[in-house]
Amino acid sequence: WRFTLGLVGKPSAGKSTFFNAATEVREGASGAAREAPHPFTTIEPNLGRAFAPVPCPCATAGLRHSCAPAHGAVDVDGVHCRRLPIFIKDVAGLVPGAHAGRGRGNAFLNDLCDADVLVHVVDSSGRSDREGVDQSGGKDDEGHDDDGPVAVTGAEGDPAGDVQWVREEIHIWIFSNVRRKWRAVRKKPERLHDMFTGYHCVRATVDAA
């Protein structure tokens, strides 16, 4: 088992940029995710290793002064931490209707099944629509080239709206999978737990739901 963090979001939201930064690889290098200002730059998933700082157990055990690791130690805001390896998965952008086959559809969603947690990368500039297409045209109000943020008017360029519909797409995808097998689940309820292990969901979470 390896802890895997999956990156989700609409096309051109910055997922590959985040992936390259977190895994500390340069664009164009082996293992780097391709970055480009147009939708579906990523088709096949990118998988890389990163290091997450977590508080060192020595602090809670009262052994901080005797703990002197040669590697993997870092201080974060005065807290002694160890850098633990995690894996980050960058998948193709999600578009509205993916659960019904739009974009990469179920192929994209199935790429997320081995992720332990999903991180939604949002284009906070509001430049692009739900398909990841830049609607600002790279121009300001007077028609001049502009590198600054230019918000797209309406729901199409609404970052808060992006959070909502991406969440709904994932929920509908899972709900549809459960509904297709609901007859078998009714006959043998414990199968529901088995289904959700495919999403890396622990039994306690299923019971709570």
Short mmCIF file of C-alpha atoms in Angstrom, two decimals:
data_model
loop_
_atom_site.label_atom_id
_atom_site.label_comp_id
_atom_site.label_asym_id
_atom_site.label_seq_id
_atom_site.Cartn_x
_atom_site.Cartn_y
_atom_site.Cartn_z
CA TRP A 1 0.00 0.00 0.00
CA ARG A 2 1.16 3.52 -0.82
CA PHE A 3 -0.70 6.65 0.16
CA THR A 4 -1.91 8.31 -3.05
CA LEU A 5 -3.28 11.81 -3.46
CA GLY A 6 -5.42 12.31 -6.58
CA LEU A 7 -5.71 15.70 -8.28
CA VAL A 8 -9.12 16.55 -9.73
CA GLY A 9 -10.56 19.58 -11.46
CA LYS A 10 -11.67 20.88 -14.82
CA PRO A 11 -9.22 21.03 -17.75
CA SER A 12 -6.51 23.73 -17.60
CA ALA A 13 -7.14 24.42 -13.91
CA GLY A 14 -3.46 23.98 -12.93
CA LYS A 15 -3.37 20.32 -11.87
CA SER A 16 -0.24 19.48 -13.89
CA THR A 17 1.49 22.65 -12.67
CA PHE A 18 0.77 21.65 -9.08
CA PHE A 19 1.91 18.08 -9.79
CA ASN A 20 5.28 19.23 -11.16
CA ALA A 21 5.81 21.62 -8.25
CA ALA A 22 4.87 19.09 -5.57
CA THR A 23 6.98 16.29 -7.06
CA GLU A 24 9.85 18.74 -7.71
CA VAL A 25 10.35 17.83 -11.35
CA ARG A 26 10.88 20.31 -14.14
CA GLU A 27 8.58 20.41 -17.14
CA GLY A 28 10.08 18.35 -19.95
CA ALA A 29 12.07 16.15 -17.58
CA SER A 30 11.40 12.45 -17.26
CA GLY A 31 8.31 11.92 -15.11
CA ALA A 32 7.10 15.52 -15.47
CA ALA A 33 3.50 16.32 -16.40
CA ARG A 34 3.08 18.31 -19.59
CA GLU A 35 1.88 21.89 -19.06
CA ALA A 36 0.05 23.89 -21.75
CA PRO A 37 -2.66 26.61 -21.79
CA HIS A 38 -5.32 24.48 -23.47
CA PRO A 39 -7.73 21.73 -22.34
CA PHE A 40 -6.78 18.05 -22.09
CA THR A 41 -3.03 18.55 -22.01
CA THR A 42 -3.09 15.48 -19.76
CA ILE A 43 -4.62 12.33 -21.22
CA GLU A 44 -2.94 9.43 -19.43
CA PRO A 45 -2.43 9.80 -15.66
CA ASN A 46 0.88 11.08 -14.32
CA LEU A 47 2.15 9.46 -11.12
CA GLY A 48 4.98 10.92 -9.07
CA ARG A 49 6.43 10.84 -5.56
CA ALA A 50 6.41 13.76 -3.18
CA PHE A 51 7.29 14.21 0.49
CA ALA A 52 4.83 15.43 3.12
CA PRO A 53 6.07 16.84 6.44
CA VAL A 54 4.37 15.21 9.43
CA PRO A 55 5.14 15.79 13.13
CA CYS A 56 7.86 13.46 14.34
CA PRO A 57 6.70 10.90 16.96
CA CYS A 58 9.73 11.76 19.07
CA ALA A 59 8.09 15.02 20.16
CA THR A 60 5.04 13.36 21.73
CA ALA A 61 7.23 10.64 23.24
CA GLY A 62 9.41 13.22 24.97
CA LEU A 63 12.48 12.21 22.98
CA ARG A 64 12.91 15.37 20.92
CA HIS A 65 16.36 16.23 22.30
CA SER A 66 17.72 12.74 21.70
CA CYS A 67 16.25 12.50 18.19
CA ALA A 68 18.79 13.44 15.54
CA PRO A 69 17.85 11.83 12.21
CA ALA A 70 20.45 12.09 9.46
CA HIS A 71 17.87 12.30 6.70
CA GLY A 72 14.27 13.33 6.16
CA ALA A 73 13.97 15.83 9.00
CA VAL A 74 12.58 19.36 8.64
CA ASP A 75 11.19 22.08 10.91
CA VAL A 76 7.79 23.50 9.94
CA ASP A 77 6.72 26.56 11.95
CA GLY A 78 8.91 25.40 14.80
CA VAL A 79 7.53 21.84 14.75
CA HIS A 80 10.02 19.02 14.26
CA CYS A 81 8.78 16.94 11.32
CA ARG A 82 9.78 14.02 9.17
CA ARG A 83 9.33 14.02 5.38
CA LEU A 84 7.26 10.96 4.54
CA PRO A 85 6.85 9.76 0.95
CA ILE A 86 3.44 10.00 -0.70
CA PHE A 87 2.34 9.57 -4.30
CA ILE A 88 0.50 12.18 -6.33
CA LYS A 89 -1.66 11.28 -9.31
CA ASP A 90 -2.52 13.84 -11.97
CA VAL A 91 -5.43 12.79 -14.19
CA ALA A 92 -7.21 14.32 -17.18
CA GLY A 93 -9.55 17.24 -16.54
CA LEU A 94 -13.16 16.59 -15.60
CA VAL A 95 -15.97 18.17 -17.66
CA PRO A 96 -19.69 18.39 -16.88
CA GLY A 97 -21.37 15.13 -17.86
CA ALA A 98 -18.25 13.00 -17.39
CA HIS A 99 -20.29 10.40 -15.50
CA ALA A 100 -22.33 9.99 -18.72
CA GLY A 101 -19.26 9.66 -20.94
CA ARG A 102 -18.34 13.26 -21.83
CA GLY A 103 -14.64 14.08 -22.09
CA ARG A 104 -12.71 11.02 -20.95
CA GLY A 105 -15.81 10.03 -18.98
CA ASN A 106 -15.58 6.92 -16.85
CA ALA A 107 -11.98 6.33 -17.95
CA PHE A 108 -11.00 9.51 -16.08
CA LEU A 109 -13.10 8.67 -13.05
CA ASN A 110 -11.77 5.12 -12.89
CA ASP A 111 -8.23 6.54 -12.81
CA LEU A 112 -9.11 7.94 -9.37
CA CYS A 113 -10.08 4.63 -7.76
CA ASP A 114 -6.65 4.01 -6.25
CA ALA A 115 -6.44 7.47 -4.65
CA ASP A 116 -6.80 7.67 -0.86
CA VAL A 117 -7.80 11.33 -0.96
CA LEU A 118 -8.87 13.74 -3.70
CA VAL A 119 -7.60 17.33 -3.91
CA HIS A 120 -9.63 19.68 -6.09
CA VAL A 121 -7.42 22.16 -7.95
CA VAL A 122 -9.50 25.24 -8.81
CA ASP A 123 -8.77 28.00 -11.33
CA SER A 124 -9.36 30.92 -8.98
CA SER A 125 -8.76 33.51 -11.72
CA GLY A 126 -12.16 32.75 -13.27
CA ARG A 127 -10.66 33.03 -16.76
CA SER A 128 -11.80 29.69 -18.11
CA ASP A 129 -15.20 28.09 -18.62
CA ARG A 130 -16.24 24.65 -17.42
CA GLU A 131 -14.52 23.04 -20.41
CA GLY A 132 -11.22 24.70 -19.48
CA VAL A 133 -11.30 27.09 -22.44
CA ASP A 134 -9.83 30.55 -21.75
CA GLN A 135 -12.66 33.04 -22.34
CA SER A 136 -10.67 36.20 -21.65
CA GLY A 137 -8.84 36.09 -24.99
CA GLY A 138 -5.73 37.36 -23.23
CA LYS A 139 -7.01 40.92 -23.63
CA ASP A 140 -7.99 43.65 -21.23
CA ASP A 141 -11.10 45.83 -21.56
CA GLU A 142 -9.34 48.07 -24.11
CA GLY A 143 -8.18 45.19 -26.27
CA HIS A 144 -4.56 45.24 -25.12
CA ASP A 145 -2.58 42.11 -24.17
CA ASP A 146 -3.00 41.47 -20.51
CA ASP A 147 -1.38 38.86 -18.27
CA GLY A 148 -3.47 39.79 -15.26
CA PRO A 149 -6.59 37.98 -14.06
CA VAL A 150 -9.65 38.66 -16.19
CA ALA A 151 -12.76 37.03 -14.77
CA VAL A 152 -15.26 35.37 -17.07
CA THR A 153 -18.72 36.70 -16.36
CA GLY A 154 -21.51 34.35 -15.36
CA ALA A 155 -21.51 30.81 -14.03
CA GLU A 156 -19.12 29.59 -16.74
CA GLY A 157 -16.19 31.36 -15.05
CA ASP A 158 -17.28 30.90 -11.46
CA PRO A 159 -14.66 29.17 -9.27
CA ALA A 160 -17.22 28.49 -6.53
CA GLY A 161 -19.51 26.96 -9.13
CA ASP A 162 -16.63 24.76 -10.33
CA VAL A 163 -16.27 23.33 -6.82
CA GLN A 164 -19.94 22.43 -6.76
CA TRP A 165 -20.30 20.74 -10.17
CA VAL A 166 -17.03 18.77 -9.87
CA ARG A 167 -18.19 17.43 -6.50
CA GLU A 168 -21.57 16.54 -8.00
CA GLU A 169 -19.96 14.71 -10.94
CA ILE A 170 -17.97 12.48 -8.59
CA HIS A 171 -21.02 11.84 -6.40
CA ILE A 172 -23.20 10.96 -9.41
CA TRP A 173 -20.50 8.61 -10.71
CA ILE A 174 -20.37 6.71 -7.40
CA PHE A 175 -24.16 6.73 -7.00
CA SER A 176 -24.61 5.35 -10.53
CA ASN A 177 -22.17 2.52 -9.82
CA VAL A 178 -24.02 1.61 -6.62
CA ARG A 179 -27.43 1.82 -8.30
CA ARG A 180 -26.40 -0.60 -11.05
CA LYS A 181 -25.55 -3.20 -8.42
CA TRP A 182 -28.29 -2.34 -5.94
CA ARG A 183 -30.24 -5.58 -6.46
CA ALA A 184 -27.20 -7.61 -5.42
CA VAL A 185 -26.57 -5.27 -2.47
CA ARG A 186 -30.13 -5.73 -1.20
CA LYS A 187 -29.68 -9.49 -1.20
CA LYS A 188 -26.34 -9.26 0.57
CA PRO A 189 -25.84 -5.83 2.28
CA GLU A 190 -22.21 -6.52 3.21
CA ARG A 191 -21.39 -6.21 -0.49
CA LEU A 192 -21.80 -2.46 -0.09
CA HIS A 193 -18.65 -2.35 2.04
CA ASP A 194 -16.81 -4.38 -0.57
CA MET A 195 -17.89 -1.96 -3.32
CA PHE A 196 -16.55 1.07 -1.48
CA THR A 197 -13.17 -0.49 -0.85
CA GLY A 198 -12.75 0.03 -4.59
CA TYR A 199 -12.78 3.77 -3.84
CA HIS A 200 -10.29 3.32 -0.97
CA CYS A 201 -13.10 4.07 1.47
CA VAL A 202 -12.68 2.55 4.93
CA ARG A 203 -15.49 0.50 6.50
CA ALA A 204 -16.08 3.03 9.29
CA THR A 205 -16.87 5.74 6.73
CA VAL A 206 -19.36 3.48 4.93
CA ASP A 207 -21.05 2.62 8.23
CA ALA A 208 -21.27 6.31 9.18
CA ALA A 209 -22.90 7.16 5.83
#
